[in-house]
Structure formats: C-alpha cells, structure tokens
GROMACS .gro file of N, CA and C in nm:
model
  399
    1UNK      N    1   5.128  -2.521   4.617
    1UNK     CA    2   5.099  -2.396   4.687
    1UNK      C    3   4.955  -2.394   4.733
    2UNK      N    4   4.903  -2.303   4.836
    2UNK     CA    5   4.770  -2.278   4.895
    2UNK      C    6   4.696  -2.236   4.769
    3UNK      N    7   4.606  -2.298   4.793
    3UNK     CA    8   4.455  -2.218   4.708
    3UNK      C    9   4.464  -2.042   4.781
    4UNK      N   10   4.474  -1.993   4.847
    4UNK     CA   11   4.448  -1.868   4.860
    4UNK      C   12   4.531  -1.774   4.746
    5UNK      N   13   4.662  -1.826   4.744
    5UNK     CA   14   4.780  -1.777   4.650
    5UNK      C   15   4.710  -1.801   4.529
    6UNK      N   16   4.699  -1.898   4.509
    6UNK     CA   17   4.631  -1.899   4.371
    6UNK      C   18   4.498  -1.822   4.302
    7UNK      N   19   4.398  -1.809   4.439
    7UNK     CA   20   4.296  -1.734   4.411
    7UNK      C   21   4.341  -1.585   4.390
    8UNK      N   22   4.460  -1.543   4.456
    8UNK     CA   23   4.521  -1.436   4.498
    8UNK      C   24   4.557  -1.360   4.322
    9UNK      N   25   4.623  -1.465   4.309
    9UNK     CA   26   4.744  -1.404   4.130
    9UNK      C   27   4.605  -1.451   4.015
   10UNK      N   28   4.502  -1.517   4.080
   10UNK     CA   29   4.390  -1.504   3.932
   10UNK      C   30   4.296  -1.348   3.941
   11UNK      N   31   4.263  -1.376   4.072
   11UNK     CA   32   4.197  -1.206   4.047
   11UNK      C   33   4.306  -1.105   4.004
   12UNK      N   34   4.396  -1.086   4.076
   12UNK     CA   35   4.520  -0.998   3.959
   12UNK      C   36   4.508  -1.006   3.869
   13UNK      N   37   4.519  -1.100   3.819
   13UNK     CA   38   4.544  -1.162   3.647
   13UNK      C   39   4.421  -1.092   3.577
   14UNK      N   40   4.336  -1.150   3.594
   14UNK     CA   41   4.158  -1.073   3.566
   14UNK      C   42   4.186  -0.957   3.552
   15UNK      N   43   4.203  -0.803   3.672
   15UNK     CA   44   4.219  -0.753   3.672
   15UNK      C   45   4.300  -0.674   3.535
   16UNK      N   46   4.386  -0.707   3.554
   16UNK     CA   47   4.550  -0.679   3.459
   16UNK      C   48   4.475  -0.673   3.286
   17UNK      N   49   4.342  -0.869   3.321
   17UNK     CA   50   4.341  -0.825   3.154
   17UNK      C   51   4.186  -0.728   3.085
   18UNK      N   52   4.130  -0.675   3.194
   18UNK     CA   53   4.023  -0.630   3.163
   18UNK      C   54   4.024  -0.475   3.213
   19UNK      N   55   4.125  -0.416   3.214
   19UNK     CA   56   4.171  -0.284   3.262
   19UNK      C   57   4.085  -0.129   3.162
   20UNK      N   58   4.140  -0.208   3.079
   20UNK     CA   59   4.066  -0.117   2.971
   20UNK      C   60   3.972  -0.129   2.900
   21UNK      N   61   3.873  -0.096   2.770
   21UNK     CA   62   3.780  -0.167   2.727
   21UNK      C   63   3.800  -0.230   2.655
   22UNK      N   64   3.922  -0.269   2.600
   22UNK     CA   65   3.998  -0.339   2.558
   22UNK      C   66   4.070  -0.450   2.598
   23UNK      N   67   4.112  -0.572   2.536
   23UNK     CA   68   4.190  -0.663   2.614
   23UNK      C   69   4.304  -0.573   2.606
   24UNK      N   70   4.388  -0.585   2.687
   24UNK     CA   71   4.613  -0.552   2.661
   24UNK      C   72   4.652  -0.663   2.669
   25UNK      N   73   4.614  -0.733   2.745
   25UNK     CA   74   4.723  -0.886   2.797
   25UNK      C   75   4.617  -0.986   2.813
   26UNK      N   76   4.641  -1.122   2.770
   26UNK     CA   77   4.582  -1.257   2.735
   26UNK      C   78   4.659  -1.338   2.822
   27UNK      N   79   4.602  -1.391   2.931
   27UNK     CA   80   4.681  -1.482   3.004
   27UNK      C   81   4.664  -1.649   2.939
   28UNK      N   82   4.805  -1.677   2.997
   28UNK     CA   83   4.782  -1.856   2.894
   28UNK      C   84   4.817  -1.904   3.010
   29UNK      N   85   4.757  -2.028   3.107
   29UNK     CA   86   4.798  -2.159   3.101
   29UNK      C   87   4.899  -2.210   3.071
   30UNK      N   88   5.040  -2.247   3.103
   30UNK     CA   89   5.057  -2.371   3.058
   30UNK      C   90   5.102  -2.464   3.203
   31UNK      N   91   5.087  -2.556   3.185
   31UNK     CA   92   5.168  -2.663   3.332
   31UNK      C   93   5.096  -2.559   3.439
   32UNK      N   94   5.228  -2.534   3.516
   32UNK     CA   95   5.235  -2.476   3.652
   32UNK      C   96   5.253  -2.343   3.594
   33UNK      N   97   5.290  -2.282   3.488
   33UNK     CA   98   5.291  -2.137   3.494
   33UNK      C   99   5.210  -2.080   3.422
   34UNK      N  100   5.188  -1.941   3.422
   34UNK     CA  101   5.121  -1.840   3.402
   34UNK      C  102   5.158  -1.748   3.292
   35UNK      N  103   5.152  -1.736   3.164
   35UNK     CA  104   5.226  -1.701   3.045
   35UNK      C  105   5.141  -1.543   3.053
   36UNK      N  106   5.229  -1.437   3.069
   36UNK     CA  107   5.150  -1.319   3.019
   36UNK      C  108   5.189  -1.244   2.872
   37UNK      N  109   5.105  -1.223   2.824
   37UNK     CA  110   5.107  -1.227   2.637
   37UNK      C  111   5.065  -1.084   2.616
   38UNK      N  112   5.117  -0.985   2.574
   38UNK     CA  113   5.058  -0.839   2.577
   38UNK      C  114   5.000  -0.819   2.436
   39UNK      N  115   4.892  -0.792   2.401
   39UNK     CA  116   4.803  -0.835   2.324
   39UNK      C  117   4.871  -0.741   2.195
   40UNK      N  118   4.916  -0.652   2.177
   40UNK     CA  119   4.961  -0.558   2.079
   40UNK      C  120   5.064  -0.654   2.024
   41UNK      N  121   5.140  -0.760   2.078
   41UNK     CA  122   5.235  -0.850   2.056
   41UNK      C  123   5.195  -0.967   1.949
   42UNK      N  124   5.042  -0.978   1.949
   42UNK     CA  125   5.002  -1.058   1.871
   42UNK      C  126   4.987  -1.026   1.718
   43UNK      N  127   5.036  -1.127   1.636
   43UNK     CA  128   5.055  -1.055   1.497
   43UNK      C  129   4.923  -1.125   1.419
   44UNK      N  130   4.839  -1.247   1.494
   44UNK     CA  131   4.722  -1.294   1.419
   44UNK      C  132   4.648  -1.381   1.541
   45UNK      N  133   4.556  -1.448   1.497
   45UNK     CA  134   4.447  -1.531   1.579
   45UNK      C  135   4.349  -1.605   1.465
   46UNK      N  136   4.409  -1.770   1.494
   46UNK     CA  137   4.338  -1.829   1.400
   46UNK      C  138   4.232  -1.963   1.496
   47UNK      N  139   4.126  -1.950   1.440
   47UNK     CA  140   4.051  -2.060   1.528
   47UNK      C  141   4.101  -2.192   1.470
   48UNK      N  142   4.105  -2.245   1.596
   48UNK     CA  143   4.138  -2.389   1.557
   48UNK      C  144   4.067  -2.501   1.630
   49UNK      N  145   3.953  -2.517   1.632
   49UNK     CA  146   3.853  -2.627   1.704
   49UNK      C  147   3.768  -2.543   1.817
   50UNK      N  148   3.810  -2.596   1.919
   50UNK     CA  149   3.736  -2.540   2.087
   50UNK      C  150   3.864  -2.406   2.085
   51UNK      N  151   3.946  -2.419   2.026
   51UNK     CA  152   4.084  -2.316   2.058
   51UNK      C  153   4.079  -2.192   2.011
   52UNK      N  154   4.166  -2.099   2.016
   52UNK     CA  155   4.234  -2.043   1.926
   52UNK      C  156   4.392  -2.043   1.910
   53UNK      N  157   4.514  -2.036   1.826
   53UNK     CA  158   4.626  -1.995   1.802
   53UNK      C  159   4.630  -1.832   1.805
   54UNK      N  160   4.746  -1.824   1.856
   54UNK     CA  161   4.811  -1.668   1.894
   54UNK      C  162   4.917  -1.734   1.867
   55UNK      N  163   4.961  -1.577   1.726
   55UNK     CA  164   5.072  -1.644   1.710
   55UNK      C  165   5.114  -1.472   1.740
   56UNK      N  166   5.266  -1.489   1.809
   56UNK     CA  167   5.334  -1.393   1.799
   56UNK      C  168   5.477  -1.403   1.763
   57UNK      N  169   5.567  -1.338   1.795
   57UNK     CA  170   5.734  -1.353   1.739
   57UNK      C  171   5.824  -1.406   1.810
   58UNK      N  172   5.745  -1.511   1.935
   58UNK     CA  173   5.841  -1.597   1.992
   58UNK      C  174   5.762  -1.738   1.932
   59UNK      N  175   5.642  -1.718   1.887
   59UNK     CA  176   5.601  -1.865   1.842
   59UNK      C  177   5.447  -1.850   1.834
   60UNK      N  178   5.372  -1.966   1.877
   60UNK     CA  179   5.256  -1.950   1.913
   60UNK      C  180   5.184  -1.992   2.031
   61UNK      N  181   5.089  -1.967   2.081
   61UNK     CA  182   5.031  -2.043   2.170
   61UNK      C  183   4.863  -2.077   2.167
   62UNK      N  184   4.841  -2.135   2.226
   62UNK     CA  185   4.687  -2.220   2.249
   62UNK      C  186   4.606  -2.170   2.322
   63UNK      N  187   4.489  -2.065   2.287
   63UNK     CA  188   4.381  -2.039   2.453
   63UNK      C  189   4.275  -2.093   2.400
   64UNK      N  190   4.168  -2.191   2.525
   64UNK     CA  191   4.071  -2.261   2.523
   64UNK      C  192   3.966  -2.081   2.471
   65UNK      N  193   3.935  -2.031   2.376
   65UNK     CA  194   3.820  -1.947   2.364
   65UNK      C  195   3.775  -1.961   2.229
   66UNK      N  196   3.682  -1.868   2.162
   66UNK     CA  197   3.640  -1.881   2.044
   66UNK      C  198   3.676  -1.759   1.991
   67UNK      N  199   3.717  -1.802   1.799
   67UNK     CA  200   3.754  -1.661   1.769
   67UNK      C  201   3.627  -1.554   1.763
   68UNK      N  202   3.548  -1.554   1.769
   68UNK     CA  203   3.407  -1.454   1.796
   68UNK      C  204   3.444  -1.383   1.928
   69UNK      N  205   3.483  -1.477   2.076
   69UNK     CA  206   3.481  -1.391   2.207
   69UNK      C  207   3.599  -1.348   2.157
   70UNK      N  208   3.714  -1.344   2.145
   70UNK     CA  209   3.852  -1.320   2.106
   70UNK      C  210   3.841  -1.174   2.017
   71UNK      N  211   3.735  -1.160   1.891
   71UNK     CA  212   3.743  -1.060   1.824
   71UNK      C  213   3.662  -0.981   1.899
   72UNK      N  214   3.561  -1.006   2.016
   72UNK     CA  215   3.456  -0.917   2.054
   72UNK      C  216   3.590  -0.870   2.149
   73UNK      N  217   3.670  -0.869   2.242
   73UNK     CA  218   3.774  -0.795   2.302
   73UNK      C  219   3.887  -0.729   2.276
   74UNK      N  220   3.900  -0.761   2.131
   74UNK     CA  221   4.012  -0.659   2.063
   74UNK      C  222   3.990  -0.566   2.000
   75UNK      N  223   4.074  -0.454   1.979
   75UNK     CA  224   4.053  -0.343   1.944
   75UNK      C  225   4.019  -0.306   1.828
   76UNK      N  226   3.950  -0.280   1.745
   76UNK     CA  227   3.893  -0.266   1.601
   76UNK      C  228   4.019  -0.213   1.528
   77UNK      N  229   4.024  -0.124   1.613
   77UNK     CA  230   4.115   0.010   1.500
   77UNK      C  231   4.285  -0.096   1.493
   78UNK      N  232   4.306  -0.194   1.571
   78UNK     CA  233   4.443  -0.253   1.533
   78UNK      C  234   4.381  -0.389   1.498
   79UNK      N  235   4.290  -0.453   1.502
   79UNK     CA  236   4.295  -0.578   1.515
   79UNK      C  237   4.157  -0.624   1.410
   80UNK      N  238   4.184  -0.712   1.296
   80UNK     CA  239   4.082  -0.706   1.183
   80UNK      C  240   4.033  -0.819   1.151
   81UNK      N  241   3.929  -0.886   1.119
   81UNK     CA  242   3.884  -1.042   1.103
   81UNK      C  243   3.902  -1.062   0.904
   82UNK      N  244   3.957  -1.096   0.870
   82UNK     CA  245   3.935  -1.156   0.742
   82UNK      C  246   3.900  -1.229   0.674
   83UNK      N  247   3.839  -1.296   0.751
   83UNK     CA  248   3.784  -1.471   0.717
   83UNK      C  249   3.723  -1.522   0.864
   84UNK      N  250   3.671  -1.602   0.774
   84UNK     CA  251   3.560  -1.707   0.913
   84UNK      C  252   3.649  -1.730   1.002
   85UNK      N  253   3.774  -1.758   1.026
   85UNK     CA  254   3.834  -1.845   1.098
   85UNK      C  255   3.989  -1.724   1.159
   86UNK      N  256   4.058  -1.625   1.082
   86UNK     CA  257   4.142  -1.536   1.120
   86UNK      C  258   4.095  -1.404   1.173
   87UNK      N  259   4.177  -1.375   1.259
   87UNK     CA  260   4.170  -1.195   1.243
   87UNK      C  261   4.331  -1.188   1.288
   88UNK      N  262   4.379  -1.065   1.233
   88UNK     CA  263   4.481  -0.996   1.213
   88UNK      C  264   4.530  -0.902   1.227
   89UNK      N  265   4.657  -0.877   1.321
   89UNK     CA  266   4.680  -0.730   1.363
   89UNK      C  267   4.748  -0.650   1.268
   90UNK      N  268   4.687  -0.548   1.229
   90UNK     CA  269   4.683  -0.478   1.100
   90UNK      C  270   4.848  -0.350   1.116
   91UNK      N  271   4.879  -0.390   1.217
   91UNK     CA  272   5.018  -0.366   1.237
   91UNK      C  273   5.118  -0.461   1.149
   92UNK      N  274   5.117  -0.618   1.129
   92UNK     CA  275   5.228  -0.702   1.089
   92UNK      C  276   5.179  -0.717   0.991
   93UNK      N  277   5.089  -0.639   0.920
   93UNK     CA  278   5.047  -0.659   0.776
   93UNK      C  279   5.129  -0.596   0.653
   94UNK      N  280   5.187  -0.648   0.548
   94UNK     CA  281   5.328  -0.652   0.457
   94UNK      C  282   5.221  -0.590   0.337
   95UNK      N  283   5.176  -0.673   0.298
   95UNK     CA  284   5.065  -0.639   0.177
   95UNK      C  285   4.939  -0.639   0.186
   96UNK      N  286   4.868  -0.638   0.071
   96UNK     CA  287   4.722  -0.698   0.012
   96UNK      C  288   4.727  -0.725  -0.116
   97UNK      N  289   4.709  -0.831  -0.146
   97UNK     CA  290   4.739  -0.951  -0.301
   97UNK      C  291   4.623  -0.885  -0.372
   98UNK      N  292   4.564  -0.869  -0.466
   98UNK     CA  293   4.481  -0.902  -0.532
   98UNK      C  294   4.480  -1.065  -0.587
   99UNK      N  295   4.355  -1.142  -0.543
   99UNK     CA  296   4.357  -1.311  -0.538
   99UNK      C  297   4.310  -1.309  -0.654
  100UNK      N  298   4.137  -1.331  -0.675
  100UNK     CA  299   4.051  -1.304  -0.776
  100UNK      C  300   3.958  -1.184  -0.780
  101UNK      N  301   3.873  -1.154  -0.855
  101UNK     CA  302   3.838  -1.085  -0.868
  101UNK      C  303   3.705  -1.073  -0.752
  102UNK      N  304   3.729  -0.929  -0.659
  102UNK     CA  305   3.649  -0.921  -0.537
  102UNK      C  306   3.734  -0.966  -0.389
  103UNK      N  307   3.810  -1.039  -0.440
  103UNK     CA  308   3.907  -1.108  -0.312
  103UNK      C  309   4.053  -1.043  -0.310
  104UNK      N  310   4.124  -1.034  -0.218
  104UNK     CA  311   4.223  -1.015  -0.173
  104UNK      C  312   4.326  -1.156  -0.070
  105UNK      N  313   4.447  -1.145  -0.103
  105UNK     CA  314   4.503  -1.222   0.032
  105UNK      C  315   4.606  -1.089   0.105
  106UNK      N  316   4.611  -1.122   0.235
  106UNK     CA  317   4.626  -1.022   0.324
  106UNK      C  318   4.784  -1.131   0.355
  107UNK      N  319   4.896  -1.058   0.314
  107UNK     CA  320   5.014  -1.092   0.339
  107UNK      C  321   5.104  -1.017   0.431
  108UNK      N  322   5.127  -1.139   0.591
  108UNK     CA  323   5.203  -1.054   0.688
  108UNK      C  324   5.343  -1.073   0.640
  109UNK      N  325   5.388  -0.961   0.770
  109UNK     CA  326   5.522  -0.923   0.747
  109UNK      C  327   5.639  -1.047   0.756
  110UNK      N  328   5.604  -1.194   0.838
  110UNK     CA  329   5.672  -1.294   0.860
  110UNK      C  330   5.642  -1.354   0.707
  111UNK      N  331   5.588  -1.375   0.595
  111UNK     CA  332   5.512  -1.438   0.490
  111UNK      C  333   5.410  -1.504   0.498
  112UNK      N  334   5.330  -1.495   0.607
  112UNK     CA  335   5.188  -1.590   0.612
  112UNK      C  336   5.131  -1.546   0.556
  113UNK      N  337   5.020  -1.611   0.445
  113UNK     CA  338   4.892  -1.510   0.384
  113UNK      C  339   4.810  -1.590   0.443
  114UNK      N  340   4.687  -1.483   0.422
  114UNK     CA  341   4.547  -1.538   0.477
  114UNK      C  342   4.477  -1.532   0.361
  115UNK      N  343   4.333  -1.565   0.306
  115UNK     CA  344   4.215  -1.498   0.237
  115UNK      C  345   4.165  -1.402   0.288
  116UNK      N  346   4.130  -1.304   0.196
  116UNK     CA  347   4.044  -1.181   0.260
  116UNK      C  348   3.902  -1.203   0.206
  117UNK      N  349   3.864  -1.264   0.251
  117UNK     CA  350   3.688  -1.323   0.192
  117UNK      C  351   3.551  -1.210   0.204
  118UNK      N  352   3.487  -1.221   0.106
  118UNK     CA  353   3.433  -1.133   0.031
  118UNK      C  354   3.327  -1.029   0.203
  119UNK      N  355   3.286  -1.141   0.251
  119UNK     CA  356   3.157  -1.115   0.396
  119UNK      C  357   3.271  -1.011   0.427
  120UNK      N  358   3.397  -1.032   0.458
  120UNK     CA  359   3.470  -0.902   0.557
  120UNK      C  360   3.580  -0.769   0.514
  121UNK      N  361   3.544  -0.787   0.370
  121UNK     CA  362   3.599  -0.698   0.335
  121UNK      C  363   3.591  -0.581   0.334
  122UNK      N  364   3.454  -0.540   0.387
  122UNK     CA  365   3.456  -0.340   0.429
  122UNK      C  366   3.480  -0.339   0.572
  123UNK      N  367   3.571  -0.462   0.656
  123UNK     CA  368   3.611  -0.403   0.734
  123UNK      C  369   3.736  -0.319   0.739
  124UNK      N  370   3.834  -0.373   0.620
  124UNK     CA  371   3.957  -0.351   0.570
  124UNK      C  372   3.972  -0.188   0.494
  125UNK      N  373   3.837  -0.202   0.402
  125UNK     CA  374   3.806  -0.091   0.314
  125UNK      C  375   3.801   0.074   0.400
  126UNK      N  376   3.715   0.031   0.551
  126UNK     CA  377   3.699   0.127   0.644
  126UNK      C  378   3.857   0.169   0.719
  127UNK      N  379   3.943   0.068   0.743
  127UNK     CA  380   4.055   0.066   0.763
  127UNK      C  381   4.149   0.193   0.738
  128UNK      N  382   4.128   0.097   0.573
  128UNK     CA  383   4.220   0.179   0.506
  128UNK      C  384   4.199   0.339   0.473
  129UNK      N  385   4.043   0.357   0.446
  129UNK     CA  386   3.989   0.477   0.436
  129UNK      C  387   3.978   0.577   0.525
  130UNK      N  388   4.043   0.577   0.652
  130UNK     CA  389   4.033   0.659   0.742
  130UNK      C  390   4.224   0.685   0.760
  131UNK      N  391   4.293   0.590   0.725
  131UNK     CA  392   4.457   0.583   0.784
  131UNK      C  393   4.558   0.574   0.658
  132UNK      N  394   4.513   0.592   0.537
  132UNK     CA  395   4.572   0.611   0.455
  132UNK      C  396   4.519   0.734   0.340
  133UNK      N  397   4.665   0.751   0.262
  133UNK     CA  398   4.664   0.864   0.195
  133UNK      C  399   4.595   0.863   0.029
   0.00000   0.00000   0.00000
C-alpha cells in the first residue's frame, strides 16, 4: 500500500491512543497488521528486556517500550506497580498472600502471583485505603 495510507491510519492510531490523559488503547505491531488492545483489557505488564509483555485474556503480546514509560501512561487508580519489573491491573486481582514478614504476593484472578516488594507497597496500602471497607 501507499505511504500516504499508512501515514494516514498512524496519525489515527496516535490520536485514538492519547485521547485522554490516560492511555485507553495500546497499539501493537505485528507483520502487516495493526493489533488494537484496549488498555482496561490488560490484566498485567511485565518488563522483559528492551520490551514489555501485556498479558490479557486472549494471551499476550510484545511492545518495544519500558515498563517506567508504560506505568507513566496508565491510570493510577486501576493500574499498580509491585515490583521492579510488574505492574498490575488491580481489577484481575484474586488476593494478597502474606509472603514474609513486610511482603505480600499479589495473586491474579487467572493464578499468576507476583511479589509485592517492600519499595512499592504504599502504593497498594493507598489503594486499598481509599476503596475498601
């Protein structure tokens, strides 16, 4: 296809994902198509090298970013970092383990646990303290 078309559906795309001050939708790459991912869909985000994983409930996928830019565009109040390397949408969250003492593991609703490591734990604490009884 023309480069114009293409320049055409990326400024859309842009558009679409920077609408709010918030991300909504994460566009992916893959081949020849254009994967649109609606960000509330995501149940975690784990760094994995130059990458990150998005995993949601059809599987996962791969975006070239870092989990730092990734957590600086998601929404606080749904979306939580627990560790150097995860953050987690506090929607598909099942439990909180007590690990050792000071630590927690943060168990989603599919059975993945994470660590809840000690540096990010009053983000959870603030969480919970405003949305629970």
């Amino acid at each position: 296809s023309d480069g114009g078309d293409q320049r055409e559906i990326r400024e859309l795309l842009e558009k679409m994902t920077i609408s709010g001050k918030y991300l909504e939708w994460v566009t992916i790459r893959k081949d020849e198509r254009i994967i649109l991912l609606k960000v509330e869909e995501i149940h975690w985000v784990e760094a994995r090298g130059n990458y990150v994983y998005l995993k949601t409930v059809e599987g996962g996928h791969m975006l070239r970013a870092t989990i730092n830019s990734i957590e600086a565009k998601l929404d606080p109040d749904t979306f939580v970092r627990v560790n150097r390397s995860t953050i987690v949408n506090l929607h598909y969250i099942k439990e909180l383990q007590v690990w050792r003492p000071g630590e927690y593991r943060v168990v989603m609703r599919g059975g993945k646990s994470f660590a809840f490591t000690r540096g990010y734990r009053e983000h959870m604490e603030a969480f919970l303290k405003n949305k629970t009884i």
